[in-house]
PDB file of C-alpha atoms in Angstrom:
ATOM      1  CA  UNK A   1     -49.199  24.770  26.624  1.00  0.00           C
ATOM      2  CA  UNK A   2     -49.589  23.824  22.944  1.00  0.00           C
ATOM      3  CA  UNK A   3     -50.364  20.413  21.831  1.00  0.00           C
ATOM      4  CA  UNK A   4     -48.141  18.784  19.584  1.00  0.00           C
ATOM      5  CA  UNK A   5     -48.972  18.568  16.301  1.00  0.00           C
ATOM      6  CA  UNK A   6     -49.931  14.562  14.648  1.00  0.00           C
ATOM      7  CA  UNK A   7     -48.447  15.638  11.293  1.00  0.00           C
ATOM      8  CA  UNK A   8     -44.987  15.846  12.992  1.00  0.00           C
ATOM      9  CA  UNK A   9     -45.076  12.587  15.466  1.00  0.00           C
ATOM     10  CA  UNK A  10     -46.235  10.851  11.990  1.00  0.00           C
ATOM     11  CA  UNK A  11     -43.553  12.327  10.347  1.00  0.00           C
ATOM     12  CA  UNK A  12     -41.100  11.210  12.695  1.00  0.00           C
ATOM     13  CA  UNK A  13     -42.626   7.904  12.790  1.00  0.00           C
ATOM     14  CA  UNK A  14     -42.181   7.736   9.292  1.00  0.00           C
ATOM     15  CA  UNK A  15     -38.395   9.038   9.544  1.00  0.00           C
ATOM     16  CA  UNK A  16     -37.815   6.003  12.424  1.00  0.00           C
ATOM     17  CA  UNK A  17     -38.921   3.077   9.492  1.00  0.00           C
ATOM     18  CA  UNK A  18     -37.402   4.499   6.794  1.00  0.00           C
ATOM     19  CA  UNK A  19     -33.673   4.496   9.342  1.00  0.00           C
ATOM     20  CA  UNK A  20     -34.642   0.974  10.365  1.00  0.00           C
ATOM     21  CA  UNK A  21     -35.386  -0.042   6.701  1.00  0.00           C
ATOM     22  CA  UNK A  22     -31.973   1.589   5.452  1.00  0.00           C
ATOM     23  CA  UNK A  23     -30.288  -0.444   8.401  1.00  0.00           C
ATOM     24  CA  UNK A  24     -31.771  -3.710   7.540  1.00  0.00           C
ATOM     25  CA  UNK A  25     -30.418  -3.272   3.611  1.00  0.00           C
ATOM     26  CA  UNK A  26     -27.079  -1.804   4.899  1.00  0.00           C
ATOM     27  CA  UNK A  27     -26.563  -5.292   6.693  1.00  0.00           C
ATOM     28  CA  UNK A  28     -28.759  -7.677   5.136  1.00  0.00           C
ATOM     29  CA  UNK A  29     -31.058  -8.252   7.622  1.00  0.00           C
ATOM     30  CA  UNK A  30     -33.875 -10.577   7.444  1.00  0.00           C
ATOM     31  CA  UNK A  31     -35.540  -9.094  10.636  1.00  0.00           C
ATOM     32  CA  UNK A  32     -35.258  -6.074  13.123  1.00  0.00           C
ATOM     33  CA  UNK A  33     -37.301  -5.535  15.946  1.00  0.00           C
ATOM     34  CA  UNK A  34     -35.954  -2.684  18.043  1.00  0.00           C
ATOM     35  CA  UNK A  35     -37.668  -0.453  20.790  1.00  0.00           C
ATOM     36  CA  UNK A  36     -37.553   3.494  20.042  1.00  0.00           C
ATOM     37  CA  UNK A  37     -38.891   4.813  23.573  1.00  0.00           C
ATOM     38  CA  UNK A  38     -42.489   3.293  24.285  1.00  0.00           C
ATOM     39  CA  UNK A  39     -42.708   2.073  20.669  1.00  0.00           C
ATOM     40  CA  UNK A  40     -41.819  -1.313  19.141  1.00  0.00           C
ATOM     41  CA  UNK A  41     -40.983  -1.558  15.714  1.00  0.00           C
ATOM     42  CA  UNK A  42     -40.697  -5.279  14.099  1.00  0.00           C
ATOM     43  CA  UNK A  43     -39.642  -5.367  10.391  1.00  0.00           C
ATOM     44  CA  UNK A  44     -39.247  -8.474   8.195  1.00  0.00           C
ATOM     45  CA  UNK A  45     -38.415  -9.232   4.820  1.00  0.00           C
ATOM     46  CA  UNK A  46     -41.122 -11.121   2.971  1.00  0.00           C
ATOM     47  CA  UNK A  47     -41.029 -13.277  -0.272  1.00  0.00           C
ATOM     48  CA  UNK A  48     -38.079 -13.097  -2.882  1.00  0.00           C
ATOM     49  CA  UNK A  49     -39.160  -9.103  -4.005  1.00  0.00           C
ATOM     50  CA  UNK A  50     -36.943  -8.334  -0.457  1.00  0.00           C
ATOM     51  CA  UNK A  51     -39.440  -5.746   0.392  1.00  0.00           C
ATOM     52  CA  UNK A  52     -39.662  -4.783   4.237  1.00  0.00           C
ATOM     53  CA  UNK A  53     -42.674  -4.433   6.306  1.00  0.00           C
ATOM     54  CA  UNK A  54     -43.456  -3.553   9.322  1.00  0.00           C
ATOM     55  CA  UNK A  55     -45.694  -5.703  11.742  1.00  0.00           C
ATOM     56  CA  UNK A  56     -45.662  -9.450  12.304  1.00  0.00           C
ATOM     57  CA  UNK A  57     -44.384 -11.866   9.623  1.00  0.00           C
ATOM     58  CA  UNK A  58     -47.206 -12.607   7.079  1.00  0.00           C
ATOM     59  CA  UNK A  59     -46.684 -16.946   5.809  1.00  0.00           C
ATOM     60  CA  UNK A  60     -46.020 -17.001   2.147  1.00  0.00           C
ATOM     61  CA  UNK A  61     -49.170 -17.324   0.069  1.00  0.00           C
ATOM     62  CA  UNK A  62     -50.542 -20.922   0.131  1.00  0.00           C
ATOM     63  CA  UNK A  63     -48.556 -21.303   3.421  1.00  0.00           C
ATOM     64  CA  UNK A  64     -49.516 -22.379   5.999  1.00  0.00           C
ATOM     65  CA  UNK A  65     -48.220 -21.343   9.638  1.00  0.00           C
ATOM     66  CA  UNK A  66     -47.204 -24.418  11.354  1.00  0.00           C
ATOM     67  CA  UNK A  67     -48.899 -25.481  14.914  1.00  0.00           C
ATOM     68  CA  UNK A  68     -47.522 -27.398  17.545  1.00  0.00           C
ATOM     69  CA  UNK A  69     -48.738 -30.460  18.254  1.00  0.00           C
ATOM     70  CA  UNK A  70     -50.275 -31.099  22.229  1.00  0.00           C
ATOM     71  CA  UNK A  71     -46.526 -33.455  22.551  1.00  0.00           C
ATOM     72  CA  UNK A  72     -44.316 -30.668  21.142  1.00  0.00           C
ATOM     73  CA  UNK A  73     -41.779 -29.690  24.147  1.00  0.00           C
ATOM     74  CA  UNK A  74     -40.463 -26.128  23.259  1.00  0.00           C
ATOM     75  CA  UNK A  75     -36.836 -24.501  24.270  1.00  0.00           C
ATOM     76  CA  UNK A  76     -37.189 -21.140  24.569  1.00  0.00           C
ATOM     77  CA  UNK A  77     -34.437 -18.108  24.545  1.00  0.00           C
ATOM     78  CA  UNK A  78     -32.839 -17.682  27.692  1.00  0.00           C
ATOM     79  CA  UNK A  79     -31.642 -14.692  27.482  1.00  0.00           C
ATOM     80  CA  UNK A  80     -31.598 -11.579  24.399  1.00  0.00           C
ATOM     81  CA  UNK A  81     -28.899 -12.659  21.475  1.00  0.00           C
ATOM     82  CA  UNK A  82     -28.313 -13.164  18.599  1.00  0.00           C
ATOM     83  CA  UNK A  83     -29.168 -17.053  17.204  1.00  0.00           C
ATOM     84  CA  UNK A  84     -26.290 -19.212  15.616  1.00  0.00           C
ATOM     85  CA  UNK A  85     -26.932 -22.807  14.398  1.00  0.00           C
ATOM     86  CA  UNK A  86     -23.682 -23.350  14.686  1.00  0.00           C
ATOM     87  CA  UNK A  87     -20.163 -22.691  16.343  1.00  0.00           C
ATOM     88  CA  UNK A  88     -18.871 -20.713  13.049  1.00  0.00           C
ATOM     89  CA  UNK A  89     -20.135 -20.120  10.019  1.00  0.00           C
ATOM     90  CA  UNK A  90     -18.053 -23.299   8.296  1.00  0.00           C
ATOM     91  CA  UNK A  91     -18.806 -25.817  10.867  1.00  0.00           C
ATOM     92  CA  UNK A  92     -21.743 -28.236  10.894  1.00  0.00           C
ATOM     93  CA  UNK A  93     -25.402 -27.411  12.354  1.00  0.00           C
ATOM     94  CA  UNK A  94     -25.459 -28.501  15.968  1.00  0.00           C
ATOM     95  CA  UNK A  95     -28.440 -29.768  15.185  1.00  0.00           C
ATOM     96  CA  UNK A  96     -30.752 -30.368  12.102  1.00  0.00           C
ATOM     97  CA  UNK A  97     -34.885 -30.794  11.912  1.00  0.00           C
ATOM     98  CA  UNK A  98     -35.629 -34.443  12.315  1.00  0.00           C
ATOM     99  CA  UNK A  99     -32.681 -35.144  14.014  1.00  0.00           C
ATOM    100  CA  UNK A 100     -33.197 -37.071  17.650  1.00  0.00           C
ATOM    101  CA  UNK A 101     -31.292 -35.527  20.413  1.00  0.00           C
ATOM    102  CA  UNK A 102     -30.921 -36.134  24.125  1.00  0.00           C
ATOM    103  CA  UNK A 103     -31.464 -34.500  26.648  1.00  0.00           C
ATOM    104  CA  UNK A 104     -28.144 -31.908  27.332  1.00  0.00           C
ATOM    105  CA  UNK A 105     -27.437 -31.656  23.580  1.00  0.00           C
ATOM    106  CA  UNK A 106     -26.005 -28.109  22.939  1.00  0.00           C
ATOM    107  CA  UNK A 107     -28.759 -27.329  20.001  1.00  0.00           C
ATOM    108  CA  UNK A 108     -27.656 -23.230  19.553  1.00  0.00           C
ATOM    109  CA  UNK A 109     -25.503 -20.538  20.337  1.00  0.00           C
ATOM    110  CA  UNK A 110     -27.288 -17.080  21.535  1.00  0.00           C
ATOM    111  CA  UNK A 111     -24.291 -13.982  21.139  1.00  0.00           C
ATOM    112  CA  UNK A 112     -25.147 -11.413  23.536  1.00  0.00           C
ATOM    113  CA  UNK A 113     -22.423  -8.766  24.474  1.00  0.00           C
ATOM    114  CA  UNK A 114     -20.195 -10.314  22.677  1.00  0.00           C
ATOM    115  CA  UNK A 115     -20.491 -13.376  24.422  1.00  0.00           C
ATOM    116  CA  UNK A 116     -21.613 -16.846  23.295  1.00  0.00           C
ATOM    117  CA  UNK A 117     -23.344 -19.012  25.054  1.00  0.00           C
ATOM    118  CA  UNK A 118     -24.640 -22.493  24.676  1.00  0.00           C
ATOM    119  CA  UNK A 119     -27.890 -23.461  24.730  1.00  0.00           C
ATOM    120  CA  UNK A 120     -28.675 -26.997  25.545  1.00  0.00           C
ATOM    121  CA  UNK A 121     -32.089 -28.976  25.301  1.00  0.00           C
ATOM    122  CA  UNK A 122     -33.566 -30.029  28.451  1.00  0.00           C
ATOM    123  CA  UNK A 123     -35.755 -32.679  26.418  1.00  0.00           C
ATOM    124  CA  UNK A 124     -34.901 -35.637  24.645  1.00  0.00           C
ATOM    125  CA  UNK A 125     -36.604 -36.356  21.366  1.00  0.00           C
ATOM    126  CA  UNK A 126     -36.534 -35.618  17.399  1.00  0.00           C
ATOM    127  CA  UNK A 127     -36.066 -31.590  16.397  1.00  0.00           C
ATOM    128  CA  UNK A 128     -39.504 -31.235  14.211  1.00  0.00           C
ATOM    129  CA  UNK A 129     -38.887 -27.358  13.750  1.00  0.00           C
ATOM    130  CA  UNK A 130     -36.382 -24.755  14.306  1.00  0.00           C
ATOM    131  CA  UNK A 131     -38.043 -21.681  14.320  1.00  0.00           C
ATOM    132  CA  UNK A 132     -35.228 -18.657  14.130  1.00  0.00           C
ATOM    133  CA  UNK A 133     -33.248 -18.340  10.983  1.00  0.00           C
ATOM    134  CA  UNK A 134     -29.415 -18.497  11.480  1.00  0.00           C
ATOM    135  CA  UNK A 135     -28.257 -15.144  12.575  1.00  0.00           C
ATOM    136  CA  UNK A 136     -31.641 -13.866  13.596  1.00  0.00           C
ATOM    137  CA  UNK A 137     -31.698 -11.489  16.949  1.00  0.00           C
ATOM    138  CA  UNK A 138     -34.099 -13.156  19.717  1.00  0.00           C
ATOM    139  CA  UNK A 139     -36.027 -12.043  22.459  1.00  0.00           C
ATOM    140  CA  UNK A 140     -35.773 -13.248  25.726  1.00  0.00           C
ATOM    141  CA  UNK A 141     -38.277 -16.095  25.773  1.00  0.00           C
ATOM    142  CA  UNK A 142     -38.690 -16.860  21.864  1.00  0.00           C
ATOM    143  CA  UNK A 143     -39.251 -20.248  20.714  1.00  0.00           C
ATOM    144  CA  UNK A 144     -35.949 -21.662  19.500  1.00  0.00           C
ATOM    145  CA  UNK A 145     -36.844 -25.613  18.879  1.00  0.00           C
ATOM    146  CA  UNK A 146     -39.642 -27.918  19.170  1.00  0.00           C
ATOM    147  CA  UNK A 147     -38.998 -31.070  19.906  1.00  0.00           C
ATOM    148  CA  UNK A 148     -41.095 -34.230  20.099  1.00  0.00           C
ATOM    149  CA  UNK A 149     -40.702 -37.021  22.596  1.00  0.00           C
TER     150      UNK A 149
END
């Protein structure tokens, strides 16, 4: 049994992020992440060069990565989709940051399957961050909204 040589799984490796990065220019895509057997690749544009990297977003220089305060209620991603701010790309934001929102407000839409569903907050209080950008693919238990009581 031979072993398989490193130049050729980096090579391939290499061939997987240059597809991904020739995807996310094809359709304008701020972020990917995508699974390719055990591996996870997660690319994101940074700054206004457009360049692509792979790995966790980086904050801007000088910026600094919000935190949460101890009161910040989160709503999470129910489900895998894609995130929508609104119910078409003329209407209004459902909602906007600062806004203050009751409990059963529909804050999002998630597409998955070519479905759309609602998502509503289970929290009343004032939107201090939405963290997806419009049209942004979610995972399953991503932050979508903080709100504070």
């Amino acid at each position: 049994m031979q072993d398989s040589d490193p130049r050729a799984e980096g090579d391939a490796e290499l061939q997987t992020l240059r597809t991904l990065l020739e995807l996310m220019h094809e359709h304008d895509l701020d972020r990917l992440k995508i699974k390719v057997g055990d591996a996870v690749y997660e690319m994101t544009r940074r700054g206004e060069a457009g360049t692509a990297t792979a790995g966790s977003p980086l904050p801007e220089s000088g910026a600094v990565a919000p935190r949460a305060g101890a009161n910040v209620k989160k709503i999470v991603a129910p489900l895998t989709g894609v995130f929508y701010r609104s119910s078409s790309p003329d209407a209004e934001a459902f909602v906007l940051e600062g806004q203050r929102i009751e409990s059963g407000t529909v804050v999002c839409i998630l597409e998955a399957m070519k479905l759309f569903n609602e998502i509503q907050s289970d929290y009343a209080g004032t939107v201090v961050r939405i963290v997806p950008e419009n049209g942004e693919l979610v995972s399953q238990g991503a932050e979508l909204f903080w709100i504070e009581p």
